Tab-separated table of C-alpha atoms in Angstrom:
chain	number	residue	atom	x	y	z
F	673	MET	CA	33.055	-39.368	-141.169
F	674	PRO	CA	36.337	-39.303	-143.154
F	675	PRO	CA	36.553	-40.610	-146.729
F	676	VAL	CA	37.461	-44.259	-147.193
F	677	ALA	CA	38.508	-43.778	-150.833
F	678	LEU	CA	38.213	-41.604	-153.905
F	679	GLY	CA	36.057	-43.073	-156.663
F	680	ILE	CA	36.064	-41.815	-160.253
F	681	ASP	CA	33.551	-42.871	-162.886
F	682	VAL	CA	34.419	-42.214	-166.537
F	683	GLY	CA	31.390	-42.107	-168.798
F	684	GLY	CA	30.899	-41.391	-172.462
F	685	THR	CA	30.048	-37.740	-171.776
F	686	LYS	CA	31.309	-36.916	-168.275
F	687	ILE	CA	33.850	-37.836	-165.607
F	688	LEU	CA	32.505	-37.877	-162.044
F	689	GLY	CA	34.837	-38.023	-159.061
F	690	ALA	CA	33.640	-38.493	-155.489
F	691	LEU	CA	35.174	-38.782	-152.041
F	692	VAL	CA	33.180	-41.545	-150.367
F	693	ASP	CA	32.936	-42.684	-146.753
F	694	ASP	CA	32.552	-46.311	-145.695
F	695	GLU	CA	28.737	-46.052	-145.755
F	696	GLY	CA	28.740	-44.861	-149.353
F	697	THR	CA	27.956	-41.222	-148.592
F	698	VAL	CA	29.420	-38.840	-151.165
F	699	LEU	CA	31.319	-36.230	-149.163
F	700	GLN	CA	32.562	-34.157	-152.083
F	701	GLN	CA	32.365	-34.508	-155.850
F	702	GLN	CA	33.527	-32.965	-159.096
F	703	VAL	CA	32.210	-33.405	-162.652
F	704	VAL	CA	33.984	-32.517	-165.901
F	705	PRO	CA	33.277	-33.368	-169.562
F	706	THR	CA	34.939	-36.474	-171.026
F	707	PRO	CA	37.603	-35.543	-173.599
F	708	LYS	CA	37.613	-37.569	-176.805
F	709	GLU	CA	41.385	-38.177	-177.145
F	710	ASP	CA	43.802	-40.272	-175.079
F	711	GLU	CA	46.135	-37.807	-173.366
F	712	PRO	CA	43.483	-35.136	-172.713
F	713	LEU	CA	41.302	-37.879	-171.225
F	714	LEU	CA	44.102	-39.038	-168.933
F	715	HIS	CA	44.840	-35.452	-167.884
F	716	ALA	CA	41.166	-34.815	-167.142
F	717	ILE	CA	41.031	-37.883	-164.861
F	718	VAL	CA	44.230	-36.788	-163.117
F	719	GLY	CA	42.846	-33.263	-162.698
F	720	VAL	CA	39.685	-34.528	-161.031
F	721	ALA	CA	41.695	-36.810	-158.769
F	722	ARG	CA	44.168	-34.115	-157.719
F	723	GLY	CA	41.401	-31.641	-157.025
F	724	LEU	CA	39.568	-34.017	-154.715
F	725	LEU	CA	42.713	-35.461	-153.103
F	726	ASP	CA	44.003	-32.050	-152.047
F	727	GLY	CA	44.428	-32.352	-148.289
F	728	ALA	CA	43.485	-36.046	-148.212
F	729	ALA	CA	45.529	-38.694	-146.440
F	730	PRO	CA	48.536	-39.782	-148.546
F	731	ASP	CA	47.442	-43.422	-148.404
F	732	LEU	CA	43.814	-42.785	-149.423
F	733	PRO	CA	43.127	-45.311	-152.200
F	734	VAL	CA	41.725	-44.341	-155.579
F	735	GLY	CA	39.313	-46.421	-157.638
F	736	LEU	CA	38.467	-45.746	-161.279
F	737	GLY	CA	35.527	-47.155	-163.214
F	738	PHE	CA	36.241	-47.072	-166.953
F	739	PRO	CA	34.012	-48.128	-169.877
F	740	GLY	CA	35.292	-51.057	-171.901
F	741	LEU	CA	37.594	-54.028	-171.576
F	742	ILE	CA	39.876	-53.558	-168.567
F	743	THR	CA	42.474	-56.207	-167.765
F	744	ARG	CA	43.106	-57.371	-164.225
F	745	ASP	CA	46.250	-55.222	-164.121
F	746	GLY	CA	44.428	-52.099	-165.260
F	747	VAL	CA	45.136	-51.893	-168.979
F	748	ALA	CA	42.317	-50.322	-171.000
F	749	ARG	CA	42.243	-52.661	-173.978
F	750	TYR	CA	39.173	-51.452	-175.878
F	751	GLY	CA	35.838	-49.684	-175.528
F	752	PRO	CA	33.459	-48.871	-178.382
F	753	ASN	CA	32.382	-45.572	-176.792
F	754	ILE	CA	35.807	-44.356	-175.621
F	755	SER	CA	39.125	-43.560	-177.325
F	756	LEU	CA	41.748	-45.529	-175.348
F	757	ARG	CA	43.234	-48.657	-176.907
F	758	GLU	CA	45.835	-50.886	-175.196
F	759	PHE	CA	46.496	-48.075	-172.733
F	760	PRO	CA	48.273	-48.809	-169.391
F	761	LEU	CA	45.745	-46.783	-167.454
F	762	ARG	CA	46.506	-48.014	-163.954
F	763	ALA	CA	50.266	-47.603	-164.351
F	764	ARG	CA	49.936	-44.099	-165.824
F	765	LEU	CA	47.547	-42.956	-163.089
F	766	GLU	CA	49.694	-44.365	-160.297
F	767	ALA	CA	52.717	-42.578	-161.745
F	768	GLU	CA	50.817	-39.287	-161.979
F	769	LEU	CA	49.166	-39.487	-158.559
F	770	GLY	CA	51.860	-41.242	-156.545
F	771	ARG	CA	49.413	-43.624	-154.890
F	772	ALA	CA	47.653	-46.934	-155.497
F	773	VAL	CA	44.880	-46.892	-158.087
F	774	LEU	CA	42.399	-49.662	-158.807
F	775	VAL	CA	41.000	-49.644	-162.349
F	776	ASP	CA	37.905	-51.681	-163.170
F	777	ASN	CA	35.032	-51.611	-165.629
F	778	ASP	CA	32.613	-48.770	-164.865
F	779	ALA	CA	29.475	-50.909	-164.878
F	780	THR	CA	31.191	-53.512	-162.693
F	781	ALA	CA	31.861	-50.754	-160.165
F	782	ALA	CA	28.248	-49.542	-160.296
F	783	THR	CA	27.023	-53.119	-159.873
F	784	TRP	CA	29.077	-53.561	-156.723
F	785	ALA	CA	27.735	-50.331	-155.217
F	786	GLU	CA	24.144	-51.348	-155.933
F	787	PHE	CA	24.745	-54.798	-154.438
F	788	VAL	CA	26.348	-53.464	-151.254
F	789	ILE	CA	24.181	-50.428	-150.430
F	790	GLY	CA	21.727	-49.879	-153.300
F	791	ALA	CA	18.805	-51.660	-154.900
F	792	GLY	CA	20.498	-55.058	-154.514
F	793	ARG	CA	21.333	-54.835	-150.829
F	794	GLU	CA	18.632	-57.382	-149.923
F	795	ALA	CA	19.960	-59.935	-152.414
F	796	ARG	CA	21.667	-62.789	-150.623
F	797	ALA	CA	24.328	-63.639	-153.180
F	798	ASP	CA	23.369	-63.431	-156.875
F	799	MET	CA	22.499	-60.266	-158.806
F	800	LEU	CA	23.035	-58.887	-162.259
F	801	MET	CA	22.860	-55.304	-163.421
F	802	PHE	CA	22.375	-53.485	-166.708
F	803	THR	CA	23.486	-49.864	-167.042
F	804	LEU	CA	21.737	-48.011	-169.855
F	805	GLY	CA	23.905	-44.995	-170.596
F	806	THR	CA	25.718	-43.866	-173.733
F	807	GLY	CA	26.172	-47.609	-174.271
F	808	VAL	CA	24.908	-50.609	-172.322
F	809	GLY	CA	27.133	-51.924	-169.570
F	810	GLY	CA	26.612	-54.592	-166.992
F	811	GLY	CA	27.925	-56.487	-164.054
F	812	LEU	CA	27.515	-59.855	-162.356
F	813	VAL	CA	27.583	-60.735	-158.672
F	814	ILE	CA	27.638	-64.495	-158.093
F	815	GLY	CA	28.035	-65.991	-154.644
F	816	GLY	CA	28.424	-62.520	-153.181
F	817	ARG	CA	31.464	-61.704	-155.320
F	818	ILE	CA	31.974	-59.634	-158.441
F	819	VAL	CA	32.606	-61.815	-161.501
F	820	ARG	CA	35.534	-60.520	-163.545
F	821	GLY	CA	36.418	-63.515	-165.704
F	822	SER	CA	39.799	-64.901	-166.737
F	823	GLN	CA	41.060	-61.663	-168.310
F	824	GLY	CA	38.887	-59.195	-166.395
F	825	PHE	CA	36.382	-58.753	-169.221
F	826	ALA	CA	33.261	-60.389	-167.736
F	827	GLY	CA	30.012	-58.477	-167.505
F	828	GLU	CA	29.869	-56.931	-170.995
F	829	LEU	CA	26.112	-57.452	-171.091
F	830	GLY	CA	25.551	-54.780	-173.719
F	831	HIS	CA	27.225	-57.013	-176.291
F	832	LEU	CA	24.916	-59.987	-175.851
F	833	ILE	CA	23.479	-60.935	-179.240
F	834	ILE	CA	19.698	-60.608	-179.305
F	835	ASP	CA	19.113	-60.468	-183.092
F	836	VAL	CA	21.907	-61.891	-185.223
F	837	ASP	CA	20.501	-60.224	-188.351
F	838	GLY	CA	19.855	-56.941	-186.588
F	839	ALA	CA	21.494	-53.561	-186.271
F	840	SER	CA	25.055	-52.965	-185.084
F	841	GLY	CA	26.134	-50.700	-182.249
F	842	PRO	CA	29.400	-48.746	-182.013
F	843	SER	CA	31.356	-51.988	-181.571
F	844	GLY	CA	30.223	-53.202	-185.000
F	845	ILE	CA	28.780	-56.445	-183.576
F	846	PRO	CA	25.525	-57.235	-185.428
F	847	GLY	CA	22.442	-57.608	-183.275
F	848	GLU	CA	23.954	-56.672	-179.923
F	849	LEU	CA	21.806	-55.283	-177.124
F	850	GLU	CA	23.674	-51.963	-177.192
F	851	ALA	CA	22.258	-51.295	-180.662
F	852	TYR	CA	18.718	-51.362	-179.215
F	853	SER	CA	18.708	-50.257	-175.579
F	854	ALA	CA	21.546	-47.734	-175.142
F	855	GLY	CA	20.937	-44.004	-174.945
F	856	ASN	CA	22.551	-43.598	-178.358
F	857	ALA	CA	20.283	-46.320	-179.773
F	858	ILE	CA	17.208	-44.602	-178.349
F	859	GLY	CA	18.391	-41.417	-180.043
F	860	ARG	CA	18.784	-43.264	-183.360
F	861	MET	CA	15.284	-44.707	-183.084
F	862	ALA	CA	13.993	-41.216	-182.347
F	863	ASN	CA	15.821	-39.860	-185.399
F	864	HIS	CA	14.147	-42.482	-187.591
F	865	ALA	CA	10.738	-41.657	-186.118
F	866	PHE	CA	11.415	-37.950	-186.586
F	867	LEU	CA	12.288	-38.444	-190.254
F	868	GLN	CA	9.065	-40.406	-190.677
F	869	GLY	CA	7.127	-37.469	-189.252
F	870	HIS	CA	6.006	-39.270	-186.102
F	871	PHE	CA	7.085	-36.466	-183.771
F	872	ILE	CA	5.341	-33.701	-185.706
F	873	GLY	CA	2.902	-31.840	-183.477
F	874	THR	CA	4.250	-33.359	-180.252
F	875	LEU	CA	6.101	-31.858	-177.323
F	876	LEU	CA	9.347	-32.878	-179.044
F	877	GLU	CA	8.748	-31.032	-182.300
F	878	GLY	CA	11.746	-28.964	-183.339
F	879	PRO	CA	14.270	-28.350	-186.119
F	880	VAL	CA	16.361	-31.414	-185.246
F	881	ALA	CA	15.638	-34.979	-184.164
F	882	PRO	CA	15.195	-35.507	-180.413
F	883	THR	CA	18.039	-36.947	-178.351
F	884	GLY	CA	17.782	-39.962	-176.078
F	885	GLU	CA	17.351	-37.672	-173.055
F	886	GLN	CA	14.559	-35.776	-174.818
F	887	VAL	CA	12.856	-39.057	-175.670
F	888	THR	CA	12.855	-40.026	-171.994
F	889	TRP	CA	11.524	-36.606	-171.031
F	890	GLY	CA	8.858	-36.765	-173.725
F	891	ALA	CA	7.771	-40.241	-172.706
F	892	LEU	CA	7.358	-39.073	-169.122
F	893	GLN	CA	5.115	-36.310	-170.511
F	894	GLY	CA	2.973	-38.858	-172.347
F	895	VAL	CA	4.285	-38.441	-175.911
F	896	GLU	CA	3.251	-41.694	-177.608
F	897	PRO	CA	6.133	-42.105	-180.100
F	898	ALA	CA	8.593	-41.582	-177.268
F	899	ILE	CA	6.768	-44.121	-175.080
F	900	GLU	CA	6.937	-46.713	-177.859
F	901	ILE	CA	10.662	-46.113	-178.433
F	902	LEU	CA	11.393	-46.725	-174.749
F	903	ALA	CA	9.112	-49.756	-174.734
F	904	ARG	CA	11.047	-51.210	-177.663
F	905	ALA	CA	14.329	-50.643	-175.812
F	906	GLY	CA	12.808	-52.375	-172.784
F	907	ARG	CA	11.581	-55.363	-174.778
F	908	TYR	CA	15.069	-56.017	-176.129
F	909	LEU	CA	16.496	-55.586	-172.651
F	910	GLY	CA	14.085	-58.294	-171.460
F	911	ILE	CA	15.263	-60.687	-174.168
F	912	ALA	CA	18.877	-60.287	-173.026
F	913	ALA	CA	17.831	-60.635	-169.386
F	914	ALA	CA	15.980	-63.883	-170.137
F	915	GLY	CA	19.101	-65.451	-171.601
F	916	LEU	CA	21.059	-64.532	-168.501
F	917	VAL	CA	18.337	-65.805	-166.177
F	918	ASN	CA	18.352	-69.112	-168.045
F	919	CYS	CA	22.149	-69.317	-167.611
F	920	LEU	CA	22.685	-67.888	-164.131
F	921	ASP	CA	19.372	-67.966	-162.213
F	922	PRO	CA	19.989	-64.690	-160.312
F	923	GLU	CA	17.860	-63.431	-157.436
F	924	LEU	CA	17.509	-59.932	-158.857
F	925	ILE	CA	18.106	-57.775	-161.922
F	926	VAL	CA	18.909	-54.098	-161.404
F	927	VAL	CA	18.669	-51.513	-164.199
F	928	GLY	CA	20.496	-48.186	-163.912
F	929	GLY	CA	22.058	-45.498	-166.046
F	930	GLY	CA	20.542	-42.479	-167.739
F	931	ALA	CA	17.841	-44.395	-169.605
F	932	GLY	CA	16.938	-46.027	-166.304
F	933	ALA	CA	15.428	-42.649	-165.353
F	934	ALA	CA	12.437	-43.641	-167.482
F	935	GLY	CA	11.491	-46.146	-164.782
F	936	ASP	CA	8.586	-48.420	-165.628
F	937	LEU	CA	8.394	-47.070	-169.179
F	938	VAL	CA	11.455	-49.265	-169.789
F	939	LEU	CA	11.146	-51.750	-166.919
F	940	GLU	CA	7.573	-52.938	-167.524
F	941	PRO	CA	8.255	-53.932	-171.162
F	942	ALA	CA	11.502	-55.559	-169.970
F	943	ARG	CA	9.648	-57.589	-167.329
F	944	ALA	CA	7.047	-58.732	-169.852
F	945	SER	CA	9.679	-59.668	-172.414
F	946	LEU	CA	11.691	-61.528	-169.788
F	947	ALA	CA	8.610	-63.571	-168.876
F	948	ASP	CA	8.003	-64.349	-172.557
F	949	HIS	CA	11.545	-65.641	-173.158
F	950	VAL	CA	12.615	-67.330	-169.932
F	951	LEU	CA	12.534	-71.109	-169.589
F	952	GLY	CA	9.550	-72.464	-167.657
F	953	PRO	CA	8.020	-69.161	-166.553
F	954	THR	CA	5.077	-70.858	-164.819
F	955	HIS	CA	7.401	-73.231	-162.947
F	956	ARG	CA	9.743	-70.704	-161.342
F	957	ASP	CA	9.509	-67.599	-159.214
F	958	PRO	CA	9.776	-64.475	-161.366
F	959	VAL	CA	13.074	-62.644	-161.127
F	960	PRO	CA	12.411	-59.047	-160.036
F	961	VAL	CA	13.597	-56.333	-162.419
F	962	VAL	CA	14.055	-53.117	-160.439
F	963	ALA	CA	15.437	-49.639	-160.902
F	964	ALA	CA	18.871	-48.856	-159.483
F	965	GLY	CA	18.853	-46.952	-156.231
F	966	LEU	CA	22.027	-44.868	-156.205
F	967	GLY	CA	21.662	-42.605	-159.230
F	968	PRO	CA	24.590	-41.213	-161.253
F	969	GLU	CA	27.052	-41.579	-158.359
F	970	ALA	CA	26.827	-45.402	-158.354
F	971	GLY	CA	29.929	-45.959	-160.487
F	972	ALA	CA	32.094	-43.639	-158.400
F	973	ILE	CA	30.812	-45.131	-155.135
F	974	GLY	CA	31.472	-48.662	-156.374
F	975	ALA	CA	34.951	-47.763	-157.600
F	976	ALA	CA	35.730	-46.276	-154.178
F	977	PHE	CA	34.427	-49.372	-152.380
F	978	LEU	CA	36.472	-51.699	-154.597
F	979	ALA	CA	39.628	-49.614	-154.100
F	980	ALA	CA	39.117	-49.575	-150.322
F	981	GLU	CA	38.660	-53.362	-150.293
F	982	GLU	CA	41.818	-53.872	-152.339
F	983	GLY	CA	43.711	-51.574	-149.997
F	984	ARG	CA	42.589	-53.622	-147.011
F	985	GLY	CA	43.902	-56.746	-148.746
């Protein structure tokens, strides 16, 4: 089956490009590291696109999922975990590639993929998603449609305030979810535990503090400090989810991203915390909190789907 679009997902550490057919099958992909500066980042995206578009139809649409505030006309305004500021990303990419490019938030793209063919495919109309990666992203599907908001900035679930007197994430906003449940936050909690000696004698013992990925690995091996760190991240995730359930009453909550690989070590504490903080828990059906189904390709698949839909008008 031929590709319906090229999707590219820009993350805090890597750029993943994928040629995708209309069933969401990844036909070909390429992964490169994410540069830290503006022009090298743009050139890396263009390089991935050109490599995968070689021999493709000249009208094959391109979709890009990018972390941060993306306007409806594809300007990258701001992202706490990425370098671009007020950058005309869509215009620059279209000029470089000579074809139409859709630019959207990366977590919005992943949310759409999960809703259409992933863990949310059984949801009738209303779903929300958290992506736990370098930061915390999110997306909202209401009435079967992606919610983008007046400027295109809707779905920044990682910046929900869960503890106004709490820690700040990379954005500098005190008490935001990203400061507690992102991969970087898990790494910071692990660093604190390491300095307190709590990892001494465990599978994670070493000359430096464990990373977020090592914490997830250790927790899956039964290392108690790592389990508690992930449980704490999950509890805060549940608090944020409860606020959204109270506001939006979704059918389903999907959790993806790298930290989502921990499965129930994060999801069970999140479910319990959600039940503790939602309005009228004994008078409503519980909202399922489930792991994403598409893995690390979700953002690229969603970006391709959104670009194909835009191309069809």
